[in-house]
XYZ file of C-alpha atoms in Angstrom:
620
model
C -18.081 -5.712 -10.936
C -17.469 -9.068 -9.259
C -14.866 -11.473 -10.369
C -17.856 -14.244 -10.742
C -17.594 -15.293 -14.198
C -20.510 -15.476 -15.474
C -22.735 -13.150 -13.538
C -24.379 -9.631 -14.594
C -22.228 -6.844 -15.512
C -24.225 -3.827 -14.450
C -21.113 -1.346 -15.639
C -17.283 -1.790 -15.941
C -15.552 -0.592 -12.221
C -14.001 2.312 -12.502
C -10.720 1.001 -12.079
C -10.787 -0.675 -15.211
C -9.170 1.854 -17.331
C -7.718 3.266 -14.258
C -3.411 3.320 -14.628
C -1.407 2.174 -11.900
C -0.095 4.840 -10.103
C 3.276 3.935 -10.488
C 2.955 3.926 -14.016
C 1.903 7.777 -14.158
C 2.224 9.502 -11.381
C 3.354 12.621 -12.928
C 5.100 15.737 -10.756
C 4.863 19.288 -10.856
C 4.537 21.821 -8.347
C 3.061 24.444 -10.988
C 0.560 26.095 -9.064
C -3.298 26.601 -10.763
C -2.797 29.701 -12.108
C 0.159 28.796 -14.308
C -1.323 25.937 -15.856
C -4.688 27.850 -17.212
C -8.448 26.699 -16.629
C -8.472 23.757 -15.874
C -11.691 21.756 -16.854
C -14.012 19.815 -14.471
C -16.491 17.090 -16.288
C -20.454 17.773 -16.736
C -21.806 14.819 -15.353
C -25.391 15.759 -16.509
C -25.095 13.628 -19.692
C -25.965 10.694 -17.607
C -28.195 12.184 -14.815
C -29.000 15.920 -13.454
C -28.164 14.833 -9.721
C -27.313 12.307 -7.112
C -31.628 12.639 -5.906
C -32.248 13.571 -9.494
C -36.105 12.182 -10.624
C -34.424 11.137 -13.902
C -32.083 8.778 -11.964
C -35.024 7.587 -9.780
C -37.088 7.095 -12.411
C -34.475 4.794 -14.443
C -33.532 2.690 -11.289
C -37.434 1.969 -10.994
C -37.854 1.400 -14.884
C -34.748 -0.862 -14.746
C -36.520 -2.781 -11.951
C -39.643 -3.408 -13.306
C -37.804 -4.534 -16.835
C -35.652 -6.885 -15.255
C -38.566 -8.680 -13.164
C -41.091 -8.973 -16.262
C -37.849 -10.382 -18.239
C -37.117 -13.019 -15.859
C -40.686 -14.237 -16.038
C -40.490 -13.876 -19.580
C -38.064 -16.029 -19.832
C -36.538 -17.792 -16.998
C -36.357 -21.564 -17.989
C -37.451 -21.163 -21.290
C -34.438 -19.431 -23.144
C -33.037 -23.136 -24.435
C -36.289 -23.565 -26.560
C -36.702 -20.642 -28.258
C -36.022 -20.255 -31.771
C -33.377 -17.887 -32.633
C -35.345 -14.874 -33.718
C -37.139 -15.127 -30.422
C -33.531 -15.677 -28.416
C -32.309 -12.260 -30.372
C -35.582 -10.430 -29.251
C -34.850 -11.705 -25.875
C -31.123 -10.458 -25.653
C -32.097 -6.930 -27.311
C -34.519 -6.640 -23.933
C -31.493 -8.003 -21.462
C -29.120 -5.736 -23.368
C -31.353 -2.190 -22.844
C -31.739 -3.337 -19.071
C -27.821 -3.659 -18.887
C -27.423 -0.125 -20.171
C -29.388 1.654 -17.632
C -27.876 -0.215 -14.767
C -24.708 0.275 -17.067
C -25.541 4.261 -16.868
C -27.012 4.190 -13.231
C -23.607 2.484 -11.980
C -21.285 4.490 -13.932
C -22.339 7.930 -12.846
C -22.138 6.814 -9.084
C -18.852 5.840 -9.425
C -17.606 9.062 -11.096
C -19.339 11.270 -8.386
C -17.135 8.979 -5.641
C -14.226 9.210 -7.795
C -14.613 12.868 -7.469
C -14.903 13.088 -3.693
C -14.039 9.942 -2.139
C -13.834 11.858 1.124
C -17.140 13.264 1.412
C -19.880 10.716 3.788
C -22.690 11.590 1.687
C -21.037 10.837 -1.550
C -20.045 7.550 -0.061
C -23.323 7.007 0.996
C -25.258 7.425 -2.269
C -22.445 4.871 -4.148
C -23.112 2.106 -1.497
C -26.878 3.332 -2.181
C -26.557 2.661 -5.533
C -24.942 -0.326 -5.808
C -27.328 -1.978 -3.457
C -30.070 -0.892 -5.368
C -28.134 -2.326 -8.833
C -27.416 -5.696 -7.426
C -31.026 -6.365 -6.389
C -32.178 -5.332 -9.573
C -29.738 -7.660 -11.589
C -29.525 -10.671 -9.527
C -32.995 -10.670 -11.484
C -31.098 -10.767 -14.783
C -28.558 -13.779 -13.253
C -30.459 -16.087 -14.730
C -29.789 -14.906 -17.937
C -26.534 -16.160 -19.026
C -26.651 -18.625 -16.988
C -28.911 -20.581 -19.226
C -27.153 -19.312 -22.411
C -24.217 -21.219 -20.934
C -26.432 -24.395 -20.656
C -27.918 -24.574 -24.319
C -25.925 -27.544 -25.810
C -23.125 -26.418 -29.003
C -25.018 -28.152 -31.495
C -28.432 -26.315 -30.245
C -26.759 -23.134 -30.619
C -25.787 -23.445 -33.519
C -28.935 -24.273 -35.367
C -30.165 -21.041 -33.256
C -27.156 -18.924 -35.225
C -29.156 -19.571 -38.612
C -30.853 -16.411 -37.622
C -29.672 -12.879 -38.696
C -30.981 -11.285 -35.846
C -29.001 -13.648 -33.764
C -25.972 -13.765 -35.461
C -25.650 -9.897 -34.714
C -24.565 -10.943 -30.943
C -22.499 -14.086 -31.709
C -18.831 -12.364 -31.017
C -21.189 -11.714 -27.238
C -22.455 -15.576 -26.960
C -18.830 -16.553 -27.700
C -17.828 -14.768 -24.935
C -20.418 -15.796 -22.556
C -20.025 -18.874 -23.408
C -16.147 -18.789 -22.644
C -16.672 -19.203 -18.843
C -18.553 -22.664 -19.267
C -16.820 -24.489 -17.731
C -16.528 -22.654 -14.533
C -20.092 -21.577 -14.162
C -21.687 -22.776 -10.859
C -25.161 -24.003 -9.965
C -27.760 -21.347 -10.615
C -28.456 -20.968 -7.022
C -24.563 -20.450 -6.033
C -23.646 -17.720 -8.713
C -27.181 -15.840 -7.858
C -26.245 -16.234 -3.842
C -22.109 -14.913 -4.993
C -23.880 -11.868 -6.900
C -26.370 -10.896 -4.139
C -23.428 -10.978 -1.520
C -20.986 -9.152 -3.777
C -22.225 -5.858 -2.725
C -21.334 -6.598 0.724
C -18.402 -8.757 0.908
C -15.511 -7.572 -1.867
C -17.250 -4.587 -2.909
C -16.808 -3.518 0.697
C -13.305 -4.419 1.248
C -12.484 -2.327 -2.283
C -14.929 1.141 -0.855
C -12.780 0.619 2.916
C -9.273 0.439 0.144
C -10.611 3.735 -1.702
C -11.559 5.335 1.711
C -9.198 4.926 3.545
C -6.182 6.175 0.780
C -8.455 9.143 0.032
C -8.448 10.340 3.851
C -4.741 10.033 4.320
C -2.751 13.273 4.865
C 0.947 13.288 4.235
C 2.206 16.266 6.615
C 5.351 17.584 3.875
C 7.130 21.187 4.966
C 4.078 21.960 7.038
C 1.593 21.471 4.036
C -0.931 18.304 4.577
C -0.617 16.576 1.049
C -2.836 13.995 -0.465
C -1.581 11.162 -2.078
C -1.138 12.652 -5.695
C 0.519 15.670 -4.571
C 2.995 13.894 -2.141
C 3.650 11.670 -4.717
C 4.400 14.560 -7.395
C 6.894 15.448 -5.241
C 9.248 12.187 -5.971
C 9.691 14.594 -9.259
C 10.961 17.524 -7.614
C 14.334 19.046 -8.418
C 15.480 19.472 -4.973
C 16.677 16.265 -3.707
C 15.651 17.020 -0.206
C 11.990 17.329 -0.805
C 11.738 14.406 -3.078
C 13.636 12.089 0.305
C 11.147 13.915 2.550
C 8.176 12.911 0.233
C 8.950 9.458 0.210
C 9.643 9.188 3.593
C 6.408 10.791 4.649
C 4.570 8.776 2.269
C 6.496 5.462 3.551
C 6.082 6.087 6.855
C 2.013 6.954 6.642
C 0.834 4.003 4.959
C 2.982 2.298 7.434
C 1.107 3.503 9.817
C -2.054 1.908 8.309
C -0.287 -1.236 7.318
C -2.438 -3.379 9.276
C -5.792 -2.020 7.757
C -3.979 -2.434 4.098
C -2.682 -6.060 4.918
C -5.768 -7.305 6.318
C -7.742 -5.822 3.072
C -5.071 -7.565 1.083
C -5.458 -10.738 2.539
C -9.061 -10.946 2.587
C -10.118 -10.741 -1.054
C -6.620 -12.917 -1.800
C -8.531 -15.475 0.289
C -12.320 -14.699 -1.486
C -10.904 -15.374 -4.543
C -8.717 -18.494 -3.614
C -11.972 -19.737 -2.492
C -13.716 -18.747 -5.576
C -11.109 -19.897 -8.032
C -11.253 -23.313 -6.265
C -15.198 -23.423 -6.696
C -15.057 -22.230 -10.402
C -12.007 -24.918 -11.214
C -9.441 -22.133 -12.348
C -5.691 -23.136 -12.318
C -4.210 -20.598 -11.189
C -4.789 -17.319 -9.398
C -4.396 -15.051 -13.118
C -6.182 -17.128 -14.808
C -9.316 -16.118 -14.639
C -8.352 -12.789 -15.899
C -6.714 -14.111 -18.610
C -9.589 -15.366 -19.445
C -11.824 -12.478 -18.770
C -8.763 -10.774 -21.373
C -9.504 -13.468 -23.489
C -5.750 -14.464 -23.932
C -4.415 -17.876 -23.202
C -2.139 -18.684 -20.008
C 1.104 -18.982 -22.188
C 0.564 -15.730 -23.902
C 0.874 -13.792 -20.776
C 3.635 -16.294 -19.275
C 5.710 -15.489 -22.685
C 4.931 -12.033 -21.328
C 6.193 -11.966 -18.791
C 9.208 -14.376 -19.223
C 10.264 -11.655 -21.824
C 9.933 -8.589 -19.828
C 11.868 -10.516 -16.743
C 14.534 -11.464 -18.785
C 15.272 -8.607 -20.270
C 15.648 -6.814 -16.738
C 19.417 -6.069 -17.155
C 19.410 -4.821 -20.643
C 16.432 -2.540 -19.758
C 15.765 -0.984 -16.045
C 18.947 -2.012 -14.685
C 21.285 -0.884 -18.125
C 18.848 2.376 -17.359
C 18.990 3.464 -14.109
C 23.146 2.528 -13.628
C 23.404 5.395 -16.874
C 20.971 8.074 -14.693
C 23.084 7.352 -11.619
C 26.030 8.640 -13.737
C 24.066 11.047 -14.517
C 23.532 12.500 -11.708
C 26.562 12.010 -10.289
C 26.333 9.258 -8.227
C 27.337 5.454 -7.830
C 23.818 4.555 -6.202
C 20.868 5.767 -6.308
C 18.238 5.971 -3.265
C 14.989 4.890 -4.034
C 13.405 8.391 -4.213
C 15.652 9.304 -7.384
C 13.840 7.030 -9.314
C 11.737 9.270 -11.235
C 13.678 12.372 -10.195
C 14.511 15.150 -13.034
C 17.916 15.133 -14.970
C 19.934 17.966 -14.306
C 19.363 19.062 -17.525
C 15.502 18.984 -16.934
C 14.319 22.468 -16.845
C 10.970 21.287 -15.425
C 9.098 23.052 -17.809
C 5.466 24.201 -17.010
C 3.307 23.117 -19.743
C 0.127 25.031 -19.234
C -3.367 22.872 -20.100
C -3.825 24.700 -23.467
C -0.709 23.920 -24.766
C -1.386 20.160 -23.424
C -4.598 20.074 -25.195
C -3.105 21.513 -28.742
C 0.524 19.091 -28.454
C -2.026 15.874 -28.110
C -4.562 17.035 -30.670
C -2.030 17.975 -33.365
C -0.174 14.394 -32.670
C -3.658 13.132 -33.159
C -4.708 14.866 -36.287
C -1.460 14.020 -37.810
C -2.201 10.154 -37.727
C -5.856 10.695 -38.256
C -8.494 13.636 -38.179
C -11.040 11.615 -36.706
C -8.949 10.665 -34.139
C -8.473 14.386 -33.386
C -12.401 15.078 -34.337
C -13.030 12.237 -31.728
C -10.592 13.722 -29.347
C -11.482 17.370 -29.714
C -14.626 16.192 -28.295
C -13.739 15.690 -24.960
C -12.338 19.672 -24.546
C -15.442 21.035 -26.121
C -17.848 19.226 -24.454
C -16.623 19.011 -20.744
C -15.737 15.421 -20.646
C -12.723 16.096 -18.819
C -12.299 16.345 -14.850
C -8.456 17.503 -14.687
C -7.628 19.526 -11.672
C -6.295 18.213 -8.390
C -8.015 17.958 -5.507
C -8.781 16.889 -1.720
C -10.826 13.494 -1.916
C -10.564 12.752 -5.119
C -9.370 9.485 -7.005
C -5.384 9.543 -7.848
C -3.828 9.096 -11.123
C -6.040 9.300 -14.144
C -8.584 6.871 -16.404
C -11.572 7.120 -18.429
C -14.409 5.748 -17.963
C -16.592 4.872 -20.964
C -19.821 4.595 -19.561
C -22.576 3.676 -21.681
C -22.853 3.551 -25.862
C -25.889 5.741 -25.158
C -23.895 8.518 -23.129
C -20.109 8.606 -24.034
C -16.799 8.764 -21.839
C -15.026 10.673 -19.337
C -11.615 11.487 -18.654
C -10.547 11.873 -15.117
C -7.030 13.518 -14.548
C -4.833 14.699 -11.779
C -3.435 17.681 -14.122
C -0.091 19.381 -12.623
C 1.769 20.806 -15.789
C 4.678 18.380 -16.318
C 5.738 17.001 -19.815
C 4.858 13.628 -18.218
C 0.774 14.556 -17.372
C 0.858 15.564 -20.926
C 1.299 11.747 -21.737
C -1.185 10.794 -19.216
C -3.251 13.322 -21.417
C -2.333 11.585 -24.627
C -3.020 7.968 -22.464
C -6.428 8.748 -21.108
C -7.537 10.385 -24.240
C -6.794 7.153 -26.495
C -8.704 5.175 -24.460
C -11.542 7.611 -24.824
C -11.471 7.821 -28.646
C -11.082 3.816 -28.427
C -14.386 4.037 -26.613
C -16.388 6.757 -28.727
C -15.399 4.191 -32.147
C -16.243 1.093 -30.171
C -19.598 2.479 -28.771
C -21.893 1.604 -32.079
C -21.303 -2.210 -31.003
C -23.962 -1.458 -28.584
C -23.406 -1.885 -24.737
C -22.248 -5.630 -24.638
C -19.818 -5.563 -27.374
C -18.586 -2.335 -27.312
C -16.048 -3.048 -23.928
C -12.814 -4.382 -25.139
C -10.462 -6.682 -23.256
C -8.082 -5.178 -20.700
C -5.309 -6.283 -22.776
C -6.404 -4.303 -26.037
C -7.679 -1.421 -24.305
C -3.745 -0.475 -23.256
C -3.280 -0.572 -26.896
C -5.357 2.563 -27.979
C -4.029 4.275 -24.877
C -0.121 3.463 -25.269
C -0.657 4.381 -29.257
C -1.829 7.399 -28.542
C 1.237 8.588 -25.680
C 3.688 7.057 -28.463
C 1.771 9.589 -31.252
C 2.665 12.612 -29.096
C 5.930 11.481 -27.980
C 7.333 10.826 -31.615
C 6.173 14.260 -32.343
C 7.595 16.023 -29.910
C 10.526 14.415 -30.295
C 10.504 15.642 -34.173
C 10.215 18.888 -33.468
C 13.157 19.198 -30.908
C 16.139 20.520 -32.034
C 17.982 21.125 -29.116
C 20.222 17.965 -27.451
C 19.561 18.827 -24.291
C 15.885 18.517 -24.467
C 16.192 15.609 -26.736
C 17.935 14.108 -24.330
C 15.622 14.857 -21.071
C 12.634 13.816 -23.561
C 14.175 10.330 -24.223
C 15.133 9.828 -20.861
C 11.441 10.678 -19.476
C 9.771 8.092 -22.448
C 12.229 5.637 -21.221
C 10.860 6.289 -17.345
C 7.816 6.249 -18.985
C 8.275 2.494 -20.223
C 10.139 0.612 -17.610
C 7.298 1.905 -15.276
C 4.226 0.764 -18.024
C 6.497 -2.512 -19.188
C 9.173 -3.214 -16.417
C 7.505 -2.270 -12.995
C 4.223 -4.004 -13.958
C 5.806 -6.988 -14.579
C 7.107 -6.557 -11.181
C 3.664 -5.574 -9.522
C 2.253 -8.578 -10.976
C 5.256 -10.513 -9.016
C 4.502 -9.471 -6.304
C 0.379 -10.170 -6.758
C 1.643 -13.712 -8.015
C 3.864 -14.383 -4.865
C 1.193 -13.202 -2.639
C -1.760 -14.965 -4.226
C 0.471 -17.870 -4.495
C 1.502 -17.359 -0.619
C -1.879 -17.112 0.434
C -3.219 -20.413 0.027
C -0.751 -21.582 2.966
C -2.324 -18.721 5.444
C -2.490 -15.022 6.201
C 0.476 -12.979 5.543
C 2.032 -10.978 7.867
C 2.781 -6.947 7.257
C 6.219 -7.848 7.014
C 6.215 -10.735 4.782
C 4.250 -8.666 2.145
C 6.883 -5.991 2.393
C 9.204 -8.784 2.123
C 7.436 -9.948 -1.442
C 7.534 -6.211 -2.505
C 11.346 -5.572 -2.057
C 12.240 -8.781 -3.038
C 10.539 -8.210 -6.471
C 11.307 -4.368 -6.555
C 15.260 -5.461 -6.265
C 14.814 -7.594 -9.352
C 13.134 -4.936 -11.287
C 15.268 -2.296 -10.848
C 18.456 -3.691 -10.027
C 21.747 -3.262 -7.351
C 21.793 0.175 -8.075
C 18.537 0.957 -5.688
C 19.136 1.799 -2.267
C 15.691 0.788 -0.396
C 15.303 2.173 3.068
C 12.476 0.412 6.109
C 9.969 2.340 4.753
C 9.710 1.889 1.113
C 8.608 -2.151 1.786
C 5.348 -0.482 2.653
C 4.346 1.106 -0.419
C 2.646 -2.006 -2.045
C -0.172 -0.626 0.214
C -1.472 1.908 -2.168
C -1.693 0.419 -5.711
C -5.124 0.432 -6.507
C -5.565 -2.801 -8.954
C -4.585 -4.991 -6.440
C -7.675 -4.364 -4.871
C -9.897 -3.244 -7.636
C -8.550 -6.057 -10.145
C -6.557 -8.669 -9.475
C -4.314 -9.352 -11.725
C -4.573 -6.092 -14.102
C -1.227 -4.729 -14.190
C 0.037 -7.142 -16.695
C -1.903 -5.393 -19.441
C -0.099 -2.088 -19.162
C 3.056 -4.444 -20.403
C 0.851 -6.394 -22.853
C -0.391 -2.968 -24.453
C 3.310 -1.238 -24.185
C 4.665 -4.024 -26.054
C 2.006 -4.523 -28.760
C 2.343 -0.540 -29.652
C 5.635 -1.059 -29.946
C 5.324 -3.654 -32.363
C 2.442 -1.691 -34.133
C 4.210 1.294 -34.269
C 7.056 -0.124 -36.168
C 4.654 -1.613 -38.482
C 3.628 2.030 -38.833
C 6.573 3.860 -39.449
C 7.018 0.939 -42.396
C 3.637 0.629 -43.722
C 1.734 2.641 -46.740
C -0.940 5.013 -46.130
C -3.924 2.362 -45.590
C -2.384 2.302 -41.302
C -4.645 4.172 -40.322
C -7.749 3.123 -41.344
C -6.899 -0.284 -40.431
C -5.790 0.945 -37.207
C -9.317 2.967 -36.763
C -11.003 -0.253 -38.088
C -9.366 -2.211 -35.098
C -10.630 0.195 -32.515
C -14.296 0.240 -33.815
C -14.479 -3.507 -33.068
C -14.482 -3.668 -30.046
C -14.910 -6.602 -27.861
C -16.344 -8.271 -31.101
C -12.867 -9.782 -32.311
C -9.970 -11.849 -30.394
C -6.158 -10.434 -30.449
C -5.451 -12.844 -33.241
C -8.297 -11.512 -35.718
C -7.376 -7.561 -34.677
C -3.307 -8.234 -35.149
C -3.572 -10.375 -38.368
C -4.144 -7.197 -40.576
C -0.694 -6.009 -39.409
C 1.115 -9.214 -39.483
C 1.519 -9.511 -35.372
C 1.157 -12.385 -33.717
C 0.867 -12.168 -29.497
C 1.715 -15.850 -29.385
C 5.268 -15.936 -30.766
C 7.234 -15.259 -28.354
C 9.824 -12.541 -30.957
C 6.643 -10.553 -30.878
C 7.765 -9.539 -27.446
C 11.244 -9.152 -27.647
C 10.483 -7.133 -30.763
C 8.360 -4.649 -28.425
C 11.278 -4.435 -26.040
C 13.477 -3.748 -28.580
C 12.280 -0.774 -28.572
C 12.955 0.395 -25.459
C 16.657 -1.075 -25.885
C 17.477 1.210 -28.871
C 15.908 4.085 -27.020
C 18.625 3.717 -24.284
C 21.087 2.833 -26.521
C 20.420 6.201 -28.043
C 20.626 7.716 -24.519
C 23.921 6.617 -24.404
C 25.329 8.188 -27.135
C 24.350 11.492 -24.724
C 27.405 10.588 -22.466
């Protein structure tokens, strides 16, 4: 999906619900056979095969829809009555969802074999063949943006219309930085090959590096996993050998970097945006100052949280400083702990079930019904999202599964956002997607479900204390170190305007930002300052990390609300998820009393976090 405001959305990138790696890259050297059958997703819910005649027949139907609708309509959409402007977006909407469904299983067969030529191949294939077909469909909001308030408004006297106001809203959001007709059509033809290219060379390049480790060539995920290992020597030779190969491709990484920084400085300028985030706030739908009390929040509160953390694990582990590599290293205690994927499946679904049976009905679906891709292996997308498709199909769950207490919480992560999806999905297909900023919220509810009941159930200190420790990890690296990535995307964005940055500088940006994060007790060697080069939503989307924090901090807030409220939580909870992207932050909050733009709704979400550690250190 481009960043152009206001053009066509064939399907929501892949990367959208896609977690930073930092902020779950969970270890484990279990091997396959003692984590149980692991299961890989049936991707013939959406079409039979890449050369299927169901997929070719769809991209042809899609085609011929999309040209008889522009004729239809093209030029005519401000006089229509508002029965007749209804009958008109039903027709755009059912176009959207095929491209919606073409474009979404493409990018799950890449995600499951980056690697592979022909698999590349048929995604650039197919989202050549999408592009053409929409730029037909530019037009469309494009004149919805040009019908005058007051015109609009007389149209909204029709039921059938007022069905898709919370949509025309939306739309209408990006007014005033819609171009001429003939500019946004030209930025949505040449989409497909100017920053969709620069993301596919990103995502080809990471899935084709090797990291040589003890003789074994590693992909990224499983050198990665490593950082987690209990031997201190294989977690320094991980990071080394994952430092020192993407510095051996820093050139290819900085100039992707600083080409689509420079599209979308020139873009932003065209479209009149302040600053570089703020056109993602507003695709969030959440003002400027929101995120800025955000962020403020979570970088003030640096010493009481990551830096307060990581001087107590130092002591820990029995040193004075820690090198970099020991970040998310075990405790000693740790007994790293195989959980096998059954066990995963029944710790989340029980959490689940005990807030809500349809959330575990919902949830239970995704086992049954093979909407789950969790092993690891060569070519295949890092970390872990789900995708949600279409409303007419349903989601899937992509996971890099290795048997760690921690990839059950990716579980628990991945899985909320897929319920959040299945109850959004009756909204139909363009008001079922929900902001970036309240789609973390599902997710983080869901990994805070499991957590709290895991926690209840452990008796012994020991693992009480290993389990605390690994939830704290868990939320400096969702709250604290995306603050920091989007630092560092701020300072380079910001940077940028003055001229191309060099390798260096950028690893400049990222230790100067990773030293505020995380405090005096780090020890950074050369090679770390080149591991900016493989965080995904730099490239994907700009500006994305901040919503991990947003979402962190909300649950937080929600969750206390929880453990205080009566037993009406959680169907006002389930009623929040089922609106999807028809309601604001404001409107979904209210019920619960929260408020994102006071700025002690924050500080009450990182409160959290501080009585967590302050329980930690009651361990000592």
């Amino acid at each position: 999906m481009p960043d152009t405001a206001v053009s066509t959305r064939p399907s929501r990138p892949f990367a959208d619900l896609h977690r930073a790696p930092d902020a779950d890259q969970r270890g484990g050297a279990a091997g396959r056979e003692d984590l149980g059958s692991l299961p890989e997703w049936n991707l013939n819910d959406l079409y039979s095969g890449t050369q299927s005649q169901d997929l070719q027949d769809d991209l042809e139907r899609a085609r011929g829809q999309a040209r008889q609708l522009r004729e239809d309509y093209e030029g005519r959409l401000a006089g229509l009555n508002g029965d007749t402007l209804a009958v008109a977006i039903e027709r755009y909407e059912a176009i959207e969802e095929v491209l919606g469904r073409l474009m979404s299983y493409a990018q799950l067969v890449y995600s499951g074999d980056m690697s592979n030529p022909e698999v590349g191949k048929f995604y650039q294939g197919m989202q050549e063949s999408v592009t053409e077909i929409s730029t037909d469909l530019v037009f469309f909001t494009l004149e919805l943006n040009n019908i005058p308030e007051d015109a609009l408004e007389a149209k909204l006297e029709s039921e059938k219309l007022r069905v898709y106001q919370p949509w025309l809203r939306d739309v209408r959001a990006f007014r005033p930085h819609q171009l001429s007709d003939e500019l946004e059509r030209m930025l949505h033809e040449k989409h497909v090959s100017g920053r969709s290219a620069w993301v596919r060379l990103f995502d080809e390049t990471m899935a084709a590096l090797r990291f040589r480790l003890h003789g074994e060539e590693l992909t990224s995920s499983e050198v990665l996993n490593k950082l987690t290992s209990h031997d201190e020597a294989t977690r320094k030779a991980a990071a080394k050998t994952f430092g020192g190969t993407l510095g051996e491709q820093v050139r290819t990484f900085s100039l992707i970097t600083n080409t689509l920084a420079k599209d979308k400085q020139i873009e932003d300028s065209w479209r009149a945006f302040a600053r570089p985030v703020s056109s993602r706030n507003l695709a969030n739908f959440v003002e400027d100052e929101v995120v800025d009390a955000l962020v403020g929040a979570v970088r003030e509160s640096y010493p009481k949280l990551s830096h307060r953390y990581y001087r107590l694990k130092a002591k820990w582990m029995g040193k004075d400083t820690l090198p970099y590599w020991d970040r998310n290293a075990p405790l000693p205690e740790d007994d790293d702990k195989v959980v096998p994927w059954q066990n995963a499946r029944e710790t989340v679904l029980n959490a689940y079930a005990e807030f809500s049976p349809r959330m575990a009905e919902v949830g239970q679906r995704f086992f049954d019904d093979n909407w789950i891709d969790a092993p690891t292996r060569a070519g295949k997308a890092p970390g872990a999202f789900s995708h949600p498709t279409v409303p007419s199909a349903h989601p899937y769950v992509l996971l890099n599964y290795q048997g760690r207490t921690r990839d059950v919480m990716t579980l628990a992560h991945e899985l909320g956002h897929g319920v959040h999806q299945v109850l959004a999905a009756h909204q139909g297909h363009l008001m079922a997607d929900t902001p970036l900023t309240l789609a973390e919220t599902a997710s983080v509810f869901g990994e805070m479900l499991t957590f709290q009941r895991m926690l209840r159930n452990e008796t012994d200190p020991k693992r009480r204390k290993v389990m605390l420790a690994a939830k704290v990890e868990d939320m400096l690296n969702t709250v604290v170190r995306q603050v920091a990535f989007h630092e560092f995307e701020r300072r380079v964005h910001d940077e940028r305007k003055n001229g191309e940055l060099l390798p260096e500088r950028l690893g400049e940006i990222w230790l100067e930002t990773q030293r505020e994060a995380l405090g005096d007790v780090f020890l950074f060697d050369e090679e770390y300052q080149y591991f900016w080069c493989y965080i995904p939503h730099f490239i994907h989307v700009p500006f994305y990390v901040y919503a991990y924090a947003f979402g962190d901090c909300l649950v937080n807030s929600l969750y206390a609300v929880y453990e205080n409220a009566h037993g009406d939580f959680a169907d006002k909870y389930l009623e929040m998820l089922q609106a999807g992207g028809t309601k604001r932050h404001r409107e979904l909050l209210a019920p619960f009393g929260l408020d994102a733009s006071d700025p002690n709704f924050w500080h009450q979400g990182l409160g959290l976090i501080e009585r967590f550690i302050d329980e930690l250190e009651t361990f000592d």
